[in-house]
Coordinates of C-alpha atoms in Angstrom, one line a residue:
X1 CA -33.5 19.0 -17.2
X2 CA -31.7 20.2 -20.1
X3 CA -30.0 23.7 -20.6
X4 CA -31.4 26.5 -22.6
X5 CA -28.6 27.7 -25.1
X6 CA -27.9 31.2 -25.9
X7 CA -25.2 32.5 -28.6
X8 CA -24.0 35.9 -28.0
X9 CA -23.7 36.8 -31.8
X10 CA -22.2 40.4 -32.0
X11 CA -23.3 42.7 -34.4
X12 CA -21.3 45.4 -36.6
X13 CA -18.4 45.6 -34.2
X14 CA -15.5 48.6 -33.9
X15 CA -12.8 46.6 -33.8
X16 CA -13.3 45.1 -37.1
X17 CA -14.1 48.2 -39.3
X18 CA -13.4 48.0 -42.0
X19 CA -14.3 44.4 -42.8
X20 CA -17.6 44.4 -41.3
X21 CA -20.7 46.5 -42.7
X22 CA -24.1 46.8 -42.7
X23 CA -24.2 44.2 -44.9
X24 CA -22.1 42.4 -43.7
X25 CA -22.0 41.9 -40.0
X26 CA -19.2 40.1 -37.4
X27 CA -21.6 37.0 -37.5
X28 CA -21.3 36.4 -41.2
X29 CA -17.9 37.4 -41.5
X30 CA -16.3 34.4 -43.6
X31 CA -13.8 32.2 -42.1
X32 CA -12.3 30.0 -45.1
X33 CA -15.5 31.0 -46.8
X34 CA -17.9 30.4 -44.0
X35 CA -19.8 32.9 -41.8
X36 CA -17.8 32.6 -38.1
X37 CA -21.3 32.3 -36.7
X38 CA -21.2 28.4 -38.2
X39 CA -18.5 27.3 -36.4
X40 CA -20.5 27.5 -32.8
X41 CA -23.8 26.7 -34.6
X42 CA -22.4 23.2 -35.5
X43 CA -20.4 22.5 -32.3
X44 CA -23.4 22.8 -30.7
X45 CA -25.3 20.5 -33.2
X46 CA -23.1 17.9 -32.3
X47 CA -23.5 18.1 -28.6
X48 CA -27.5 17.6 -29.8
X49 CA -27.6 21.4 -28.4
X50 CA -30.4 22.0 -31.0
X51 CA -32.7 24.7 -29.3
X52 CA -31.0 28.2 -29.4
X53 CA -31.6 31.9 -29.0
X54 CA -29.0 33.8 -31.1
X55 CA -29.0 37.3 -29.8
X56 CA -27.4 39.7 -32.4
X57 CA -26.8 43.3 -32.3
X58 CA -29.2 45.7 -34.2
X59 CA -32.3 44.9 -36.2
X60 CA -30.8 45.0 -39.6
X61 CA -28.0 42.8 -38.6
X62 CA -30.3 40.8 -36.7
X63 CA -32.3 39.9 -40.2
X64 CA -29.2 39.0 -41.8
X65 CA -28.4 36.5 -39.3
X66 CA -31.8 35.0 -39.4
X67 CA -32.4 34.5 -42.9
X68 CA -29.3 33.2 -43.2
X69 CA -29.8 31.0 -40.5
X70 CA -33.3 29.7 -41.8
X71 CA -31.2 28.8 -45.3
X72 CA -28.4 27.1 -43.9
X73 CA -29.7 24.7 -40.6
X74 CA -33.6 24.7 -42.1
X75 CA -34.3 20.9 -40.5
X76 CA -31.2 20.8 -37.9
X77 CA -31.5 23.4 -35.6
X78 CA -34.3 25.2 -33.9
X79 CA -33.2 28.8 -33.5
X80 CA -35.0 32.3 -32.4
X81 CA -33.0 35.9 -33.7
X82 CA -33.7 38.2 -31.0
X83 CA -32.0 41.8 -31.7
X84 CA -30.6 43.7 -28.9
X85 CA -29.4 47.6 -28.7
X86 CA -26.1 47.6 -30.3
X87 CA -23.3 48.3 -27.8
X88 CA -25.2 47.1 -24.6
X89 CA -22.5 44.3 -23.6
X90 CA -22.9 40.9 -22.8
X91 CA -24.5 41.4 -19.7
X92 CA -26.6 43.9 -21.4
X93 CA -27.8 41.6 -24.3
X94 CA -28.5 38.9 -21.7
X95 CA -30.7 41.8 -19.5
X96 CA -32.6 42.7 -22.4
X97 CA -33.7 38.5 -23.5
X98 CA -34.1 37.9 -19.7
X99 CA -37.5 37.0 -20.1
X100 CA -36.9 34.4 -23.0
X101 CA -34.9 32.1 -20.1
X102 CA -36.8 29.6 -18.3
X103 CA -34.7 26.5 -18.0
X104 CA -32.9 25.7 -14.8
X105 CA -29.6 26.4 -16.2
X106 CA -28.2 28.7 -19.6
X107 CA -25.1 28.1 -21.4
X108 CA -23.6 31.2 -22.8
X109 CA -21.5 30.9 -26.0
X110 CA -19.8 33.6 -28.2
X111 CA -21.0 33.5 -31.3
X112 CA -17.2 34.6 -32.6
X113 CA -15.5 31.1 -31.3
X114 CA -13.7 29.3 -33.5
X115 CA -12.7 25.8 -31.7
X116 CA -13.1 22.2 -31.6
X117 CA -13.8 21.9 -27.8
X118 CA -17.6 20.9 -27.1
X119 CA -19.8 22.9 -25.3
X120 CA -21.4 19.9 -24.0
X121 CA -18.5 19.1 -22.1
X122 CA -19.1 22.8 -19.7
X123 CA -22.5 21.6 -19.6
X124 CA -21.8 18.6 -17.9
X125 CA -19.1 20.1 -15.6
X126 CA -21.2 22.6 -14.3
X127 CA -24.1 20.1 -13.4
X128 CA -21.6 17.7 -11.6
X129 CA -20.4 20.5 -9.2
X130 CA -23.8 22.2 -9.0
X131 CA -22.2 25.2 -9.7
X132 CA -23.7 28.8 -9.6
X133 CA -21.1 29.6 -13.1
X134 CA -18.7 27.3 -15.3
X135 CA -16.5 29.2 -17.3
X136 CA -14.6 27.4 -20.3
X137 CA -10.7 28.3 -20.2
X138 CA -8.6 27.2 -23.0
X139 CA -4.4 27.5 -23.8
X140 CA -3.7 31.3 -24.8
X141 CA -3.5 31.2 -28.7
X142 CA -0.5 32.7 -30.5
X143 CA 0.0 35.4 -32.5
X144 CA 1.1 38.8 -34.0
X145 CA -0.4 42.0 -32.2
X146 CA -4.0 42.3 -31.5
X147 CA -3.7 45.7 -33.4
X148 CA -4.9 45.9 -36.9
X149 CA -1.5 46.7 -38.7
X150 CA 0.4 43.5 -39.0
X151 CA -0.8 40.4 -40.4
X152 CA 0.5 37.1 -39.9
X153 CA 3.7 37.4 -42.2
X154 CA 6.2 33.9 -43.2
X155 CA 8.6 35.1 -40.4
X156 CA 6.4 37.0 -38.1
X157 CA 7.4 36.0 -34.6
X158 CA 4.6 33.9 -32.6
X159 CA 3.8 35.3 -28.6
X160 CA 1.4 33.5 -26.5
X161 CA -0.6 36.6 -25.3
X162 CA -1.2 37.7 -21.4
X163 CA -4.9 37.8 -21.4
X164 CA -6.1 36.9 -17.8
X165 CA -4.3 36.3 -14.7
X166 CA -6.6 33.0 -13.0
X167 CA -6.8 31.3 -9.6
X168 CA -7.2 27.4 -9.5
X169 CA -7.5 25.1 -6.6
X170 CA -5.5 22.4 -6.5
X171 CA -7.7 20.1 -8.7
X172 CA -8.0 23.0 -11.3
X173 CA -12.0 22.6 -10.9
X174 CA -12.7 25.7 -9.3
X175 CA -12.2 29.1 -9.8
X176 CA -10.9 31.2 -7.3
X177 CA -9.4 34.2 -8.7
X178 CA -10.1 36.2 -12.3
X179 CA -8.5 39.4 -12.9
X180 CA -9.4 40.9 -16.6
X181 CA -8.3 43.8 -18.8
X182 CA -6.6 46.9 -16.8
X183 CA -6.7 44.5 -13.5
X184 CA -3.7 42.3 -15.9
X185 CA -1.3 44.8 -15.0
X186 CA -2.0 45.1 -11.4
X187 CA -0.8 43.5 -7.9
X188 CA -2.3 40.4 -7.4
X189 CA -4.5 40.3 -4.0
X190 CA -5.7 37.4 -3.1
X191 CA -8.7 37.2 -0.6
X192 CA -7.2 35.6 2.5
X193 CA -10.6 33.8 3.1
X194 CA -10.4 32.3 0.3
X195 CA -6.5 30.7 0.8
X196 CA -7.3 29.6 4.4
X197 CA -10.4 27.6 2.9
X198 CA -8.7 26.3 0.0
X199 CA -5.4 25.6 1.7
X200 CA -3.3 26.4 -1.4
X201 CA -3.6 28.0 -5.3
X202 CA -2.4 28.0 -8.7
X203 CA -1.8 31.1 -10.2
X204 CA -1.9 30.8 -14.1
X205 CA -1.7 33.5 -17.0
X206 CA -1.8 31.5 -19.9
X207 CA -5.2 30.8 -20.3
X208 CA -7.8 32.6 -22.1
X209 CA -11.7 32.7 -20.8
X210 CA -13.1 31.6 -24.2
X211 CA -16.3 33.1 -23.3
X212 CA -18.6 30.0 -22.8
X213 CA -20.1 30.1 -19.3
X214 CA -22.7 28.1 -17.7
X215 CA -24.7 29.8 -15.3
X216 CA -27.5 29.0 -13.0
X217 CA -30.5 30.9 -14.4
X218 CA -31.9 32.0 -11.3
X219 CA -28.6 33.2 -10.0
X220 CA -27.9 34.8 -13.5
X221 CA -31.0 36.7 -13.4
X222 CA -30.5 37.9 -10.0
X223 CA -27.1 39.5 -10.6
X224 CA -29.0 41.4 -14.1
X225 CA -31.6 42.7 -11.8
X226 CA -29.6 43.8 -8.9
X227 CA -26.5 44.7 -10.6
X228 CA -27.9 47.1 -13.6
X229 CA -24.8 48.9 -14.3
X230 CA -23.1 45.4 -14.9
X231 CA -22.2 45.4 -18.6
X232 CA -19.7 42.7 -19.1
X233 CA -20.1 39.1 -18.6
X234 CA -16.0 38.6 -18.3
X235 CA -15.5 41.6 -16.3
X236 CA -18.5 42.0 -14.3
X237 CA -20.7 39.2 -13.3
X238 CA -18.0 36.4 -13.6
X239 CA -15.3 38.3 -11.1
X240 CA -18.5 39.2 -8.8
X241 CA -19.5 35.6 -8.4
X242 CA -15.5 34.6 -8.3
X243 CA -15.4 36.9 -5.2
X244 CA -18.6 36.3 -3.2
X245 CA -18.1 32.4 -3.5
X246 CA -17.7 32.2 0.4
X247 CA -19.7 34.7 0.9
X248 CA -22.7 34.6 -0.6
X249 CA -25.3 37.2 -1.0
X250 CA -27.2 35.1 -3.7
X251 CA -30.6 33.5 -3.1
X252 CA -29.3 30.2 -3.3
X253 CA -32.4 28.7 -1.8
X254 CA -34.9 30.5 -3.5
X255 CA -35.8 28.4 -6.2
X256 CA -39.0 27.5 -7.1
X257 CA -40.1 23.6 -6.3
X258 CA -41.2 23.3 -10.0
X259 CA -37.3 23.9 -10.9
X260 CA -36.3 21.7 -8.5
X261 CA -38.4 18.8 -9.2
X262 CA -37.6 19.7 -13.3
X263 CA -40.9 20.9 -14.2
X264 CA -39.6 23.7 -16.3
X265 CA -40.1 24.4 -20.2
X266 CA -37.5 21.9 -22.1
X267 CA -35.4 23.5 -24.7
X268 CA -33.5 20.3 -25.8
X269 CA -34.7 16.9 -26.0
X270 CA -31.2 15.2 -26.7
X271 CA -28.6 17.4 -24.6
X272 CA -29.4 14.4 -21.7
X273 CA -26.8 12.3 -24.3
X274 CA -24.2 14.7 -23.0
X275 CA -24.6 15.2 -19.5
X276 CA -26.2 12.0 -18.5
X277 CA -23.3 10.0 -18.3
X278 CA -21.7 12.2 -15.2
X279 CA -25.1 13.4 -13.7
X280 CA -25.2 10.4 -11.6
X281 CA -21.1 10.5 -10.4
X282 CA -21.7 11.8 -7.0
X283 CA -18.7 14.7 -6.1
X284 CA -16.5 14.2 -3.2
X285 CA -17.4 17.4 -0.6
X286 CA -15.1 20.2 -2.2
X287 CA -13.7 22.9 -0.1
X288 CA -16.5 25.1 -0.3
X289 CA -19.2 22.5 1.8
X290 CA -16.1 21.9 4.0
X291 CA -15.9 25.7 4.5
X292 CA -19.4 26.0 4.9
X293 CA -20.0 23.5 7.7
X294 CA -17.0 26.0 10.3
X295 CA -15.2 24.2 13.2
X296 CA -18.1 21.6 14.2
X297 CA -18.5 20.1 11.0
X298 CA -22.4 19.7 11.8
X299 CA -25.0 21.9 9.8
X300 CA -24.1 24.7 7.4
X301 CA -23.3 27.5 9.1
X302 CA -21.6 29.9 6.0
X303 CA -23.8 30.6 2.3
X304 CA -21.4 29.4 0.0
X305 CA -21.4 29.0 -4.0
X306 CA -19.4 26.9 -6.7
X307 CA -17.6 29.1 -9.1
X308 CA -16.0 26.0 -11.2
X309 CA -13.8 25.6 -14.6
X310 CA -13.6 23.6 -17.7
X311 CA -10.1 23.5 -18.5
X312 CA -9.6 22.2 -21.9
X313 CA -7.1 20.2 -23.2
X314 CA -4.2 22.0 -24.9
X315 CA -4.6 19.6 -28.1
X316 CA -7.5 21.4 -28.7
X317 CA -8.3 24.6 -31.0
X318 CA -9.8 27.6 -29.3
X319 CA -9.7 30.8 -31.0
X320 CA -12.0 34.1 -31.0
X321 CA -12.5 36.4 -33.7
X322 CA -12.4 39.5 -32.0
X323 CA -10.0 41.7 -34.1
X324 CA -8.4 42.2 -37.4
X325 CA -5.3 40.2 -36.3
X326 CA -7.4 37.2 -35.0
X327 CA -9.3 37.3 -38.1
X328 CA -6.3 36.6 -40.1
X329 CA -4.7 34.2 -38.0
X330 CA -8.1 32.3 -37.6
X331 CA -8.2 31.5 -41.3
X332 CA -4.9 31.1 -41.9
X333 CA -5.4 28.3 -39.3
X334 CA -8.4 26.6 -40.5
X335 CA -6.8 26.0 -43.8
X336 CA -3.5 25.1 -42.2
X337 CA -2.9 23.3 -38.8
X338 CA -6.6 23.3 -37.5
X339 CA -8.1 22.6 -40.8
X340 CA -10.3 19.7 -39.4
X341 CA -12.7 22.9 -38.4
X342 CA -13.2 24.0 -41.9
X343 CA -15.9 20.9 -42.9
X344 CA -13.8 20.5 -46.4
X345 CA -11.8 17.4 -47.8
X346 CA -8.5 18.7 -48.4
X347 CA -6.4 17.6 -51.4
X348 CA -3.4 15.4 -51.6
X349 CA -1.7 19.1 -52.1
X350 CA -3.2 19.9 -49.2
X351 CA -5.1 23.1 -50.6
X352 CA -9.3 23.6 -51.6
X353 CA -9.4 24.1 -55.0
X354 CA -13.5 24.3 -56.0
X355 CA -14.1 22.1 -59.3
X356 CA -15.9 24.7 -60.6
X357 CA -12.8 27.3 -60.5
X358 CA -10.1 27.9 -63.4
X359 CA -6.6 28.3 -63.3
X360 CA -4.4 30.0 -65.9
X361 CA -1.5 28.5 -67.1
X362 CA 1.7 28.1 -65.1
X363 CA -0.6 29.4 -62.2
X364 CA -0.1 27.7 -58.8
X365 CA -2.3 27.3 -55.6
X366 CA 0.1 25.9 -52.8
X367 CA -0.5 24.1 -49.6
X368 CA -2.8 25.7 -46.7
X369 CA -4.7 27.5 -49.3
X370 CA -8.7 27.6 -50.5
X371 CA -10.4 28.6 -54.2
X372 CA -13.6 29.2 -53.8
X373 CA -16.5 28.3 -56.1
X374 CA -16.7 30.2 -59.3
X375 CA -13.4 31.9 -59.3
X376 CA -10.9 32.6 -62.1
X377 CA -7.2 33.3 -62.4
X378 CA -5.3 34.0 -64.8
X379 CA -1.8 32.8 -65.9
X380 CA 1.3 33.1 -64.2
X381 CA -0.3 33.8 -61.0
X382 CA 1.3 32.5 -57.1
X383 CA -1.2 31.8 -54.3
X384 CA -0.1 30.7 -51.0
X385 CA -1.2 30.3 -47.6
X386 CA -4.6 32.5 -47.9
X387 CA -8.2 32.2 -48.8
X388 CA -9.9 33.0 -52.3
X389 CA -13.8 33.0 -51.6
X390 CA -16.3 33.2 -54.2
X391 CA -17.1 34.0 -58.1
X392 CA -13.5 36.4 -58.2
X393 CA -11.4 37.3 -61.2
X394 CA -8.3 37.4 -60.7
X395 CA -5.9 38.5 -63.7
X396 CA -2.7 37.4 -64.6
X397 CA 1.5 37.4 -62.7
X398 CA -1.0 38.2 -59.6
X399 CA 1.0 37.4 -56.4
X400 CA -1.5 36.3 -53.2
X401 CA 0.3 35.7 -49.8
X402 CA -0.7 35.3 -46.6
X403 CA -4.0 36.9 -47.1
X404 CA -7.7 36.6 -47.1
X405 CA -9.9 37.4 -50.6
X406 CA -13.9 37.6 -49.9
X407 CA -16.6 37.2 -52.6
X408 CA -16.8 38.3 -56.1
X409 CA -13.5 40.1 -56.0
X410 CA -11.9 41.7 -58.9
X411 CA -7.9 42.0 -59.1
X412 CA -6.2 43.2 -62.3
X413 CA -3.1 42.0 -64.0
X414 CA 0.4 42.4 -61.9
X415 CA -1.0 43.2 -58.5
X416 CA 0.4 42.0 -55.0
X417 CA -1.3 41.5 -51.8
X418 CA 0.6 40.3 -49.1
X419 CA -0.5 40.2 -45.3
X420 CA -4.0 41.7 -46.4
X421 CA -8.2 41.4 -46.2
X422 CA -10.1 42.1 -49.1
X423 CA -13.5 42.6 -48.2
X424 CA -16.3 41.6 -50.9
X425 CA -17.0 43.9 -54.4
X426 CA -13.5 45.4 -54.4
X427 CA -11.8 46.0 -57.2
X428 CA -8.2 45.9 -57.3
X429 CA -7.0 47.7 -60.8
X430 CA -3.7 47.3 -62.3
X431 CA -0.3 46.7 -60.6
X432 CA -1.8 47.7 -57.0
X433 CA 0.2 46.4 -54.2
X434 CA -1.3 45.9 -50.7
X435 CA 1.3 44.9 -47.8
X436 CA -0.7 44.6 -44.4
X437 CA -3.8 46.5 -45.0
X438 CA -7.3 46.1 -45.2
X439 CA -9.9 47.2 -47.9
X440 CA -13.9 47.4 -46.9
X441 CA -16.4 46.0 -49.6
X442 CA -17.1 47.9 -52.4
X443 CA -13.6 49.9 -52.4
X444 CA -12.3 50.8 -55.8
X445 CA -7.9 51.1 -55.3
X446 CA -6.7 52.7 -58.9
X447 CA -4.0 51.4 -61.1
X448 CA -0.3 51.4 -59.8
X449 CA -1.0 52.5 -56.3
X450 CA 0.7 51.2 -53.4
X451 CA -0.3 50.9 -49.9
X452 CA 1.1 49.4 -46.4
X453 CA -0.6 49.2 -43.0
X454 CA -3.5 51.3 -44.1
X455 CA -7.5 50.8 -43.6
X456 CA -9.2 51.2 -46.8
X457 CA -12.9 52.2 -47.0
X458 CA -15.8 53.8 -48.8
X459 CA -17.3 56.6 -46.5
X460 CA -20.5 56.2 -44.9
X461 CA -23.2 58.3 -46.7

């Protein structure tokens, strides 16, 4: 039985304003000039994950997504657009689509991850353990502040960040504890039914839940039925299941015989290629049967259920575009040290330069860098470490650092942008310099001004 796939697309999120709009929402935000949403459309192509629902949020943004979608993957992938109430959460977007999901088992993926680790692989581990959730952890990623004032600078100091504290048994397969936002910063209590059955666990807080989950669908829908005020996949549902694993409340047994026997609708013909190969490796009994059968070790006497983890390899990229700061370090890192993500043939100077661009004289594009189709410079201009996108003009001594430049861009003679976002249809006149801010589409910044850690945008009529 294969899994039905649904991406969890966002829509015109807070914590990006100003570089998302209405016409441009978070899923077609570019990363080194490709919407975000194509870096989990593709992973899950080559996993042969083919049949999707993309849930976005709001119906303009929801028509975006889809047309773009039908241009780009017309002939690869099969995907619906369903739009969802903006702001309803995770669990809410999943509560609202509830009756699109009919397969046995759904895999849950962010549409804002930006990795190399495939979703086939949490897939498989979840059918192997027969578990009720498998949630994908990944090494913390580095970086400046999550807050929007600072981006990545030459000698900005990298932190791994604290972002959950996690319980593992001692094989790192199952998941035993989560605490999530405010519960960070709290005691850790353990639930002593939980240590006497697994014997002993591994506390970590350098992973980050990268938001891929595989659920059980009957269990899933459940939870969304019974639990209405549950908003949050990561701090709802998946600390609820991590908690009632020896206890279980669910309706374990109360599948239909058509889903046990496989007779639900397929969603994918080719995801068997992923799983099949450890479908058929038997588990040894894991704590949780062990637990369930008490002192006599004869029938069941406890409802238990698997709450298990993918834990992938730190050589891997994992990232999620979920604020201003992760949106610069994201493409700074696709055109740098994870640039096997960006689908481009880098040069021998180790930059994207578009044939169809032009470069003034004694202008140069260093390493880590992208020039996206159409654009000009002028002369005497210094590029390094950032992304140019599309059909720009750029005039001359113009001095680009560490920065990301959207489409059809404008920048007059002398300016400097260092640290910065510069959102599509923005004109930069004369001698501007930008340190550390960011300016929404369409934004007009007059000649000679200067600006540092500031939000720049056009009001909302």
């Amino acid at each position: 039985m294969d899994f039905q796939v649904v991406v969890l697309a966002g829509g015109t999120s807070k914590k990006l304003v100003p570089l998302v709009s209405k016409e441009v929402p978070k899923p077609l935000l570019p990363v080194a000039n490709r919407p975000v949403l194509s870096y989990v459309l593709e992973q899950l192509e080559l996993c042969n994950l083919k049949d999707l629902i993309v849930v976005v949020e709001g119906q303009d943004a929801a028509l975006l997504v889809g047309a773009w979608i039908s241009s780009a993957y017309v002939d690869r992938l099969h995907v619906e657009v369903a739009a969802v109430p903006e702001d309803v959460g995770t669990a809410g977007a999943l509560r609202a689509i509830a009756h699109h999901l009919t397969a046995k088992d759904i895999l849950v993926v962010t549409g804002d991850l930006v990795s190399d680790v495939p979703p086939g692989a949490v897939a498989a581990a979840h059918r192997r353990h027969d578990a009720v959730v498998t949630t994908m952890l990944c090494s913390a990623p580095v970086g400046g502040p999550a807050e929007s004032g600072s981006s990545a600078g030459k000698d900005k100091i990298k932190k791994p960040r604290r972002y959950n504290i996690i319980g593992l048994d001692p094989t790192k397969q199952f998941l035993l504890h989560i605490a999530t936002g405010a519960e960070v910063e709290k005691d850790i209590r353990i639930q002593k039914s939980i240590l006497r059955a697994v014997g002993q666990m591994e506390i970590r807080s350098d992973l980050m839940d990268a938001h891929v989950y595989a659920f059980k669908r009957s269990i899933l829908q459940e939870i969304l039925e019974e639990k209405d005020k549950f908003q949050s996949l990561k701090q709802d549902v998946l600390p609820y299941l991590v908690r009632s694993q020896l206890r279980s409340e669910l309706s374990l047994n109360g599948v239909s015989q058509a889903e046990e026997n496989g007779n639900e609708k397929v969603s994918s013909q080719n995801n068997h290629v992923v799983v099949s190969q450890i479908l058929a490796n038997a588990s040894t009994p894991s704590f949780h049967e062990l637990y369930a059968l008490g002192h006599n070790g004869s029938a069941p006497v406890r409802r238990i259920h698997k709450c298990c983890a993918y834990i992938a390899s730190n050589t891997r990229y994992c990232a999620r575009l979920n604020s201003i700061q992760a949106y610069s370090d994201i493409n700074r890192d696709v055109i740098g040290e994870a640039n096997h993500l960006s689908g481009y043939s880098f040069s021998a100077h180790n930059n994207i330069i578009h044939p169809s661009s032009q470069l003034g004289s004694k202008t140069t594009v260093g390493p880590h860098c992208m020039l996206g189709e159409g654009s000009q410079m002028g002369d005497k201009c210094s590029v390094k470490r950032s992304v140019i996108g599309r059909h720009c003009r750029i005039g001359s001594n113009v001095k680009v650092v560490n920065s990301v430049i959207m489409n059809h861009v404008t920048i007059g003679d002398g300016c400097s942008i260092q640290g910065s976002v510069v959102c599509s249809n923005v004109q930069l006149q004369e001698r501007v310099g930008l340190k550390d801010c960011q300016v929404g589409a369409g934004f007009v910044v007059t000649a000679g001004c200067e600006y540092k850690g500031e939000s720049l945008a056009r009001k909302e009529k």
